[in-house]
Every structure is written in structure tokens, then in C-alpha cells.
Amino acid sequence: MANNDCIVIKDSNDGYPLDMFCVPKHYEEDLEKILIPSGLIADRIERLALEIVHDFSHEGLVCLCVLKGGYKFFTDLLDRIKQLNRITEKSIPLAVDFIRLKSYVNDQSLDKVEVIGGDNLDNLTGKNVLVVEDIIDTGKTIQTLLTLLKTVKPKCVKVASLLVKRTPSSVGYRPDYVGFEIPDAFVVGYALDYNEYFRDLNHICIINDHGKQKYASST
């Protein structure tokens, strides 16, 4: 069975000062603090990979990356799974697929989730599917995607999300695999963006008001 345990970052967590880690200079004025350093992210992903290999044993698995924010987590998670395939007795045959959704403008969640890119999902029929997401916020995006996936009749669908946000607007959805549960703040870095900025930041950080204004979208 999938493990719902995760690292819970409390609302009172002070995070880490920017000058304690290496942060791109062009973002120094735009961030409030580092919430999760890249090293901690890497170690947690290694554990998630171990759980996934254990759960699926020798069954084949199609890993479906939710672009764009999920690409870094997706890549690192698959690297760890492939590493485990080489060194443990259990191994999972892997295939990959991609889908792109749009659910944010600036820091506001859209009422309607848009599917704006992806392959034909018919090749997921009868397959074990692992959806790999960067963050579950309200849960509306992932529920929309899961409804879409049901129409192609996969064998089973599990969801791995690096982050789950504690927010009053949550619909209560909980993924099968969770890296970290975080406070209700807008986070960037590790491929999570704010209007396409901050994807080149290794750590997960909280953006400040200056950064939101600086990179605000006019649409």
C-alpha cells in the first residue's frame, strides 16, 4: 500500500535565511526565505522512490509528468527509481508520458483548469499510471486530471506530489505519495514558477511581495 506519511512543515517554521545557501543573485530581493533546501528535497525523493518500487514490485509503470512545474521532481524521482532498479532485487519496467495543465495566473488559482498540451492518453489504457505533480494546492487540478484519465481506463492510477499545501480552499484530496506538507504560502523554485520565473532556483522558497510585483503578469 502507498504510504501517506510525509514531512510536515508547520506554519511556525522559520525556514532558512537566503544567505545560508547559494541563491541566484537575480532572485535575492524577490524571496522571503528558503523553505526546503535542495539537499532535503533530494533525500526525501530517494525515500519516495523506494516506496514506489516496493509497492509496484515487478509490474510495469507509466510515469505521467504534469508539466511544466513537475519536470524537475519527475526527472529526479525517475533517476532514483532507475538507480534502485539496478541495485535491488525488485525492479519496475518504466515508461514515460507527459501532459500540460494551466491552473494559475500570478498567485491566483484559476476556476477552470486548462489542458494545454500532452500526448494522446489512449496509450494509458490498461496500464499502471503514476501521475507526478509538483504541488497539490486546492486539489482541483489533480481531480480534473484524474477524471480525464478515467476515460481511457487505466489499470490503476496513483499520484505522487512533492508538495501538498495546507489551505482552507482545499477540496480535501490527498495523493498516494507526498514529499512535504507545507503552509499556505506561495512557493517557487525546484521548477515551481511564478509566471515562468524561478524555475532555475534549486531550493523551494517563499516569494515576497516585491517578487510578485516584479514578475506579475499583465493578463
PDB file of C-alpha atoms in Angstrom:
ATOM      1  CA  MET A   1       0.000   0.000   0.000  1.00  0.00           C
ATOM      2  CA  ALA A   2       1.096   3.575  -0.633  1.00  0.00           C
ATOM      3  CA  ASN A   3       2.383   5.499   2.359  1.00  0.00           C
ATOM      4  CA  ASN A   4       0.617   8.780   3.177  1.00  0.00           C
ATOM      5  CA  ASP A   5       3.236   9.835   5.712  1.00  0.00           C
ATOM      6  CA  CYS A   6       5.247  12.901   4.789  1.00  0.00           C
ATOM      7  CA  ILE A   7       7.431  15.613   6.287  1.00  0.00           C
ATOM      8  CA  VAL A   8       5.125  18.255   7.762  1.00  0.00           C
ATOM      9  CA  ILE A   9       6.446  21.816   7.754  1.00  0.00           C
ATOM     10  CA  LYS A  10       4.493  23.731  10.379  1.00  0.00           C
ATOM     11  CA  ASP A  11       3.114  27.240   9.958  1.00  0.00           C
ATOM     12  CA  SER A  12       5.519  28.414  12.654  1.00  0.00           C
ATOM     13  CA  ASN A  13       8.557  27.160  10.724  1.00  0.00           C
ATOM     14  CA  ASP A  14      11.086  29.978  10.231  1.00  0.00           C
ATOM     15  CA  GLY A  15      12.745  28.373   7.230  1.00  0.00           C
ATOM     16  CA  TYR A  16      16.309  29.344   6.397  1.00  0.00           C
ATOM     17  CA  PRO A  17      17.902  32.742   5.638  1.00  0.00           C
ATOM     18  CA  LEU A  18      18.846  33.262   2.000  1.00  0.00           C
ATOM     19  CA  ASP A  19      22.476  33.957   2.890  1.00  0.00           C
ATOM     20  CA  MET A  20      22.870  30.486   4.431  1.00  0.00           C
ATOM     21  CA  PHE A  21      22.619  28.840   0.981  1.00  0.00           C
ATOM     22  CA  CYS A  22      23.516  29.647  -2.619  1.00  0.00           C
ATOM     23  CA  VAL A  23      20.687  31.545  -4.317  1.00  0.00           C
ATOM     24  CA  PRO A  24      20.880  33.133  -7.802  1.00  0.00           C
ATOM     25  CA  LYS A  25      21.697  36.812  -7.357  1.00  0.00           C
ATOM     26  CA  HIS A  26      18.877  37.906  -9.649  1.00  0.00           C
ATOM     27  CA  TYR A  27      16.356  36.496  -7.155  1.00  0.00           C
ATOM     28  CA  GLU A  28      17.843  37.676  -3.853  1.00  0.00           C
ATOM     29  CA  GLU A  29      15.438  40.631  -3.487  1.00  0.00           C
ATOM     30  CA  ASP A  30      12.409  38.583  -4.527  1.00  0.00           C
ATOM     31  CA  LEU A  31      12.384  35.863  -1.857  1.00  0.00           C
ATOM     32  CA  GLU A  32      11.273  35.869   1.749  1.00  0.00           C
ATOM     33  CA  LYS A  33      13.124  32.729   2.876  1.00  0.00           C
ATOM     34  CA  ILE A  34      14.181  29.233   1.905  1.00  0.00           C
ATOM     35  CA  LEU A  35      11.511  26.772   2.997  1.00  0.00           C
ATOM     36  CA  ILE A  36      13.067  23.479   1.818  1.00  0.00           C
ATOM     37  CA  PRO A  37      16.764  23.274   0.837  1.00  0.00           C
ATOM     38  CA  SER A  38      17.625  21.245  -2.256  1.00  0.00           C
ATOM     39  CA  GLY A  39      19.540  18.617  -0.272  1.00  0.00           C
ATOM     40  CA  LEU A  40      16.494  17.804   1.846  1.00  0.00           C
ATOM     41  CA  ILE A  41      14.383  17.571  -1.304  1.00  0.00           C
ATOM     42  CA  ALA A  42      16.824  15.064  -2.807  1.00  0.00           C
ATOM     43  CA  ASP A  43      16.850  12.853   0.287  1.00  0.00           C
ATOM     44  CA  ARG A  44      13.052  12.830   0.525  1.00  0.00           C
ATOM     45  CA  ILE A  45      12.703  11.901  -3.164  1.00  0.00           C
ATOM     46  CA  GLU A  46      15.049   8.969  -2.627  1.00  0.00           C
ATOM     47  CA  ARG A  47      12.688   7.639   0.049  1.00  0.00           C
ATOM     48  CA  LEU A  48       9.606   8.142  -2.152  1.00  0.00           C
ATOM     49  CA  ALA A  49      11.318   6.182  -4.942  1.00  0.00           C
ATOM     50  CA  LEU A  50      11.953   3.317  -2.528  1.00  0.00           C
ATOM     51  CA  GLU A  51       8.263   3.217  -1.549  1.00  0.00           C
ATOM     52  CA  ILE A  52       7.128   3.237  -5.178  1.00  0.00           C
ATOM     53  CA  VAL A  53       9.472   0.386  -6.143  1.00  0.00           C
ATOM     54  CA  HIS A  54       8.242  -1.601  -3.140  1.00  0.00           C
ATOM     55  CA  ASP A  55       4.568  -1.015  -3.977  1.00  0.00           C
ATOM     56  CA  PHE A  56       4.709  -1.866  -7.670  1.00  0.00           C
ATOM     57  CA  SER A  57       7.247  -4.693  -7.413  1.00  0.00           C
ATOM     58  CA  HIS A  58       7.803  -6.169 -10.888  1.00  0.00           C
ATOM     59  CA  GLU A  59       4.743  -4.598 -12.515  1.00  0.00           C
ATOM     60  CA  GLY A  60       5.235  -2.119 -15.328  1.00  0.00           C
ATOM     61  CA  LEU A  61       4.555   1.543 -14.630  1.00  0.00           C
ATOM     62  CA  VAL A  62       3.839   4.536 -16.855  1.00  0.00           C
ATOM     63  CA  CYS A  63       5.005   7.743 -15.164  1.00  0.00           C
ATOM     64  CA  LEU A  64       2.917  10.708 -16.319  1.00  0.00           C
ATOM     65  CA  CYS A  65       4.641  14.040 -15.786  1.00  0.00           C
ATOM     66  CA  VAL A  66       2.421  17.090 -15.245  1.00  0.00           C
ATOM     67  CA  LEU A  67       4.279  19.907 -16.986  1.00  0.00           C
ATOM     68  CA  LYS A  68       5.819  22.351 -16.507  1.00  0.00           C
ATOM     69  CA  GLY A  69       6.272  22.528 -12.757  1.00  0.00           C
ATOM     70  CA  GLY A  70       6.562  18.781 -12.278  1.00  0.00           C
ATOM     71  CA  TYR A  71       9.502  18.196 -14.619  1.00  0.00           C
ATOM     72  CA  LYS A  72      12.275  18.519 -12.017  1.00  0.00           C
ATOM     73  CA  PHE A  73      10.577  16.283  -9.455  1.00  0.00           C
ATOM     74  CA  PHE A  74       9.686  13.861 -12.263  1.00  0.00           C
ATOM     75  CA  THR A  75      13.270  13.667 -13.527  1.00  0.00           C
ATOM     76  CA  ASP A  76      14.824  13.240 -10.088  1.00  0.00           C
ATOM     77  CA  LEU A  77      12.215  10.689  -8.969  1.00  0.00           C
ATOM     78  CA  LEU A  78      12.732   8.559 -12.070  1.00  0.00           C
ATOM     79  CA  ASP A  79      16.506   8.769 -11.682  1.00  0.00           C
ATOM     80  CA  ARG A  80      16.170   7.361  -8.149  1.00  0.00           C
ATOM     81  CA  ILE A  81      13.787   4.609  -9.304  1.00  0.00           C
ATOM     82  CA  LYS A  82      16.160   3.632 -12.114  1.00  0.00           C
ATOM     83  CA  GLN A  83      19.011   3.552  -9.627  1.00  0.00           C
ATOM     84  CA  LEU A  84      17.021   1.220  -7.370  1.00  0.00           C
ATOM     85  CA  ASN A  85      16.186  -0.947 -10.387  1.00  0.00           C
ATOM     86  CA  ARG A  86      19.915  -1.514 -10.832  1.00  0.00           C
ATOM     87  CA  ILE A  87      20.825  -2.323  -7.241  1.00  0.00           C
ATOM     88  CA  THR A  88      17.811  -4.065  -5.691  1.00  0.00           C
ATOM     89  CA  GLU A  89      16.114  -7.391  -6.393  1.00  0.00           C
ATOM     90  CA  LYS A  90      12.800  -5.678  -7.135  1.00  0.00           C
ATOM     91  CA  SER A  91      12.620  -3.561 -10.275  1.00  0.00           C
ATOM     92  CA  ILE A  92       9.921  -1.741 -12.213  1.00  0.00           C
ATOM     93  CA  PRO A  93       9.763  -1.549 -16.026  1.00  0.00           C
ATOM     94  CA  LEU A  94       9.259   2.160 -16.718  1.00  0.00           C
ATOM     95  CA  ALA A  95       7.627   4.164 -19.493  1.00  0.00           C
ATOM     96  CA  VAL A  96       7.035   7.926 -19.537  1.00  0.00           C
ATOM     97  CA  ASP A  97       4.354  10.277 -20.808  1.00  0.00           C
ATOM     98  CA  PHE A  98       3.577  13.978 -20.422  1.00  0.00           C
ATOM     99  CA  ILE A  99       0.623  16.304 -20.034  1.00  0.00           C
ATOM    100  CA  ARG A 100       0.495  20.058 -19.536  1.00  0.00           C
ATOM    101  CA  LEU A 101      -2.124  21.879 -17.485  1.00  0.00           C
ATOM    102  CA  LYS A 102      -2.650  25.544 -16.635  1.00  0.00           C
ATOM    103  CA  SER A 103      -4.188  26.399 -13.280  1.00  0.00           C
ATOM    104  CA  TYR A 104      -2.554  29.703 -12.184  1.00  0.00           C
ATOM    105  CA  VAL A 105      -2.195  33.319 -13.254  1.00  0.00           C
ATOM    106  CA  ASN A 106       0.111  35.235 -10.910  1.00  0.00           C
ATOM    107  CA  ASP A 107      -0.603  33.709  -7.470  1.00  0.00           C
ATOM    108  CA  GLN A 108      -4.303  33.100  -8.108  1.00  0.00           C
ATOM    109  CA  SER A 109      -5.741  29.671  -8.837  1.00  0.00           C
ATOM    110  CA  LEU A 110      -7.986  29.611 -11.904  1.00  0.00           C
ATOM    111  CA  ASP A 111     -11.603  28.470 -11.584  1.00  0.00           C
ATOM    112  CA  LYS A 112     -11.159  26.334 -14.683  1.00  0.00           C
ATOM    113  CA  VAL A 113      -8.157  24.064 -15.236  1.00  0.00           C
ATOM    114  CA  GLU A 114      -6.954  24.092 -18.841  1.00  0.00           C
ATOM    115  CA  VAL A 115      -5.327  21.112 -20.572  1.00  0.00           C
ATOM    116  CA  ILE A 116      -2.985  22.902 -22.965  1.00  0.00           C
ATOM    117  CA  GLY A 117      -0.625  20.153 -24.065  1.00  0.00           C
ATOM    118  CA  GLY A 118       0.037  16.438 -23.970  1.00  0.00           C
ATOM    119  CA  ASP A 119       0.137  13.249 -25.967  1.00  0.00           C
ATOM    120  CA  ASN A 120      -2.806  11.047 -26.808  1.00  0.00           C
ATOM    121  CA  LEU A 121      -3.669   9.411 -23.482  1.00  0.00           C
ATOM    122  CA  ASP A 122      -5.176   6.304 -25.088  1.00  0.00           C
ATOM    123  CA  ASN A 123      -1.830   4.523 -24.660  1.00  0.00           C
ATOM    124  CA  LEU A 124      -2.504   4.513 -20.891  1.00  0.00           C
ATOM    125  CA  THR A 125      -5.405   2.090 -21.274  1.00  0.00           C
ATOM    126  CA  GLY A 126      -4.871  -0.981 -19.099  1.00  0.00           C
ATOM    127  CA  LYS A 127      -1.615   0.392 -17.662  1.00  0.00           C
ATOM    128  CA  ASN A 128      -0.468   1.217 -14.128  1.00  0.00           C
ATOM    129  CA  VAL A 129      -0.114   5.007 -14.142  1.00  0.00           C
ATOM    130  CA  LEU A 130       1.849   7.159 -11.704  1.00  0.00           C
ATOM    131  CA  VAL A 131       0.924  10.836 -12.052  1.00  0.00           C
ATOM    132  CA  VAL A 132       3.855  13.012 -10.941  1.00  0.00           C
ATOM    133  CA  GLU A 133       2.884  16.515  -9.764  1.00  0.00           C
ATOM    134  CA  ASP A 134       4.894  19.346  -8.234  1.00  0.00           C
ATOM    135  CA  ILE A 135       2.254  20.594  -5.781  1.00  0.00           C
ATOM    136  CA  ILE A 136      -1.325  19.904  -4.690  1.00  0.00           C
ATOM    137  CA  ASP A 137      -2.899  23.222  -3.733  1.00  0.00           C
ATOM    138  CA  THR A 138      -6.704  23.273  -3.797  1.00  0.00           C
ATOM    139  CA  GLY A 139      -6.762  19.806  -5.360  1.00  0.00           C
ATOM    140  CA  LYS A 140      -8.985  20.923  -8.249  1.00  0.00           C
ATOM    141  CA  THR A 141      -6.261  20.480 -10.870  1.00  0.00           C
ATOM    142  CA  ILE A 142      -5.442  16.896  -9.945  1.00  0.00           C
ATOM    143  CA  GLN A 143      -9.115  15.949  -9.653  1.00  0.00           C
ATOM    144  CA  THR A 144      -9.703  17.305 -13.166  1.00  0.00           C
ATOM    145  CA  LEU A 145      -6.782  15.263 -14.467  1.00  0.00           C
ATOM    146  CA  LEU A 146      -7.898  12.081 -12.682  1.00  0.00           C
ATOM    147  CA  THR A 147     -11.369  12.460 -14.186  1.00  0.00           C
ATOM    148  CA  LEU A 148      -9.769  12.783 -17.614  1.00  0.00           C
ATOM    149  CA  LEU A 149      -7.608   9.710 -17.058  1.00  0.00           C
ATOM    150  CA  LYS A 150     -10.606   7.576 -16.075  1.00  0.00           C
ATOM    151  CA  THR A 151     -11.980   7.971 -19.598  1.00  0.00           C
ATOM    152  CA  VAL A 152      -9.054   5.947 -21.033  1.00  0.00           C
ATOM    153  CA  LYS A 153      -9.498   3.132 -18.459  1.00  0.00           C
ATOM    154  CA  PRO A 154      -6.008   2.580 -16.989  1.00  0.00           C
ATOM    155  CA  LYS A 155      -5.416  -0.467 -14.776  1.00  0.00           C
ATOM    156  CA  CYS A 156      -4.736   1.800 -11.794  1.00  0.00           C
ATOM    157  CA  VAL A 157      -3.737   5.399 -11.125  1.00  0.00           C
ATOM    158  CA  LYS A 158      -1.560   6.619  -8.255  1.00  0.00           C
ATOM    159  CA  VAL A 159      -0.372  10.173  -7.643  1.00  0.00           C
ATOM    160  CA  ALA A 160       2.997  11.343  -6.332  1.00  0.00           C
ATOM    161  CA  SER A 161       3.263  15.014  -5.382  1.00  0.00           C
ATOM    162  CA  LEU A 162       6.362  16.661  -4.000  1.00  0.00           C
ATOM    163  CA  LEU A 163       4.266  19.175  -2.027  1.00  0.00           C
ATOM    164  CA  VAL A 164       0.796  19.370  -0.512  1.00  0.00           C
ATOM    165  CA  LYS A 165      -0.342  22.776   0.717  1.00  0.00           C
ATOM    166  CA  ARG A 166      -2.477  23.283   3.823  1.00  0.00           C
ATOM    167  CA  THR A 167      -5.089  25.706   2.602  1.00  0.00           C
ATOM    168  CA  PRO A 168      -8.724  26.478   3.531  1.00  0.00           C
ATOM    169  CA  SER A 169      -9.637  26.251  -0.164  1.00  0.00           C
ATOM    170  CA  SER A 170      -8.527  22.602  -0.394  1.00  0.00           C
ATOM    171  CA  VAL A 171     -11.114  20.098  -1.607  1.00  0.00           C
ATOM    172  CA  GLY A 172      -9.515  17.536   0.700  1.00  0.00           C
ATOM    173  CA  TYR A 173      -7.682  15.479  -1.918  1.00  0.00           C
ATOM    174  CA  ARG A 174      -4.585  13.617  -0.673  1.00  0.00           C
ATOM    175  CA  PRO A 175      -2.055  11.992  -3.034  1.00  0.00           C
ATOM    176  CA  ASP A 176      -0.734   8.449  -2.598  1.00  0.00           C
ATOM    177  CA  TYR A 177       2.860   9.661  -2.204  1.00  0.00           C
ATOM    178  CA  VAL A 178       3.723  13.030  -0.633  1.00  0.00           C
ATOM    179  CA  GLY A 179       7.115  14.623  -0.125  1.00  0.00           C
ATOM    180  CA  PHE A 180       6.272  17.561   2.132  1.00  0.00           C
ATOM    181  CA  GLU A 181       3.167  19.184   3.585  1.00  0.00           C
ATOM    182  CA  ILE A 182       3.687  22.952   3.604  1.00  0.00           C
ATOM    183  CA  PRO A 183       1.944  26.083   4.966  1.00  0.00           C
ATOM    184  CA  ASP A 184      -0.451  28.168   2.890  1.00  0.00           C
ATOM    185  CA  ALA A 185       2.183  30.302   1.162  1.00  0.00           C
ATOM    186  CA  PHE A 186       3.108  30.749  -2.494  1.00  0.00           C
ATOM    187  CA  VAL A 187       6.305  28.811  -3.108  1.00  0.00           C
ATOM    188  CA  VAL A 188       8.733  28.906  -6.005  1.00  0.00           C
ATOM    189  CA  GLY A 189      11.879  27.081  -7.034  1.00  0.00           C
ATOM    190  CA  TYR A 190      12.763  23.500  -7.903  1.00  0.00           C
ATOM    191  CA  ALA A 191      10.830  24.087 -11.167  1.00  0.00           C
ATOM    192  CA  LEU A 192       7.813  25.673  -9.428  1.00  0.00           C
ATOM    193  CA  ASP A 193       7.282  29.024 -11.085  1.00  0.00           C
ATOM    194  CA  TYR A 194       5.686  32.420 -10.714  1.00  0.00           C
ATOM    195  CA  ASN A 195       4.684  33.401 -14.274  1.00  0.00           C
ATOM    196  CA  GLU A 196       7.547  31.248 -15.628  1.00  0.00           C
ATOM    197  CA  TYR A 197      10.214  32.751 -13.332  1.00  0.00           C
ATOM    198  CA  PHE A 198      12.116  30.944 -10.540  1.00  0.00           C
ATOM    199  CA  ARG A 199      12.269  27.557 -12.293  1.00  0.00           C
ATOM    200  CA  ASP A 200      16.065  27.950 -12.242  1.00  0.00           C
ATOM    201  CA  LEU A 201      16.127  28.092  -8.416  1.00  0.00           C
ATOM    202  CA  ASN A 202      17.273  24.850  -6.736  1.00  0.00           C
ATOM    203  CA  HIS A 203      15.630  25.365  -3.337  1.00  0.00           C
ATOM    204  CA  ILE A 204      11.916  25.715  -2.603  1.00  0.00           C
ATOM    205  CA  CYS A 205      11.395  29.267  -1.351  1.00  0.00           C
ATOM    206  CA  ILE A 206       8.591  31.623  -0.397  1.00  0.00           C
ATOM    207  CA  ILE A 207       8.266  34.541  -2.790  1.00  0.00           C
ATOM    208  CA  ASN A 208       7.878  38.009  -1.248  1.00  0.00           C
ATOM    209  CA  ASP A 209       5.617  40.893  -2.330  1.00  0.00           C
ATOM    210  CA  HIS A 210       8.460  42.548  -4.216  1.00  0.00           C
ATOM    211  CA  GLY A 211       8.906  39.417  -6.316  1.00  0.00           C
ATOM    212  CA  LYS A 212       5.185  39.120  -7.012  1.00  0.00           C
ATOM    213  CA  GLN A 213       5.027  42.718  -8.224  1.00  0.00           C
ATOM    214  CA  LYS A 214       8.243  42.434 -10.228  1.00  0.00           C
ATOM    215  CA  TYR A 215       7.130  39.355 -12.152  1.00  0.00           C
ATOM    216  CA  ALA A 216       3.375  39.971 -12.274  1.00  0.00           C
ATOM    217  CA  SER A 217       1.564  39.009 -15.450  1.00  0.00           C
ATOM    218  CA  SER A 218      -0.470  41.674 -17.249  1.00  0.00           C
ATOM    219  CA  THR A 219      -3.016  39.082 -18.435  1.00  0.00           C
TER     220      THR A 219
END
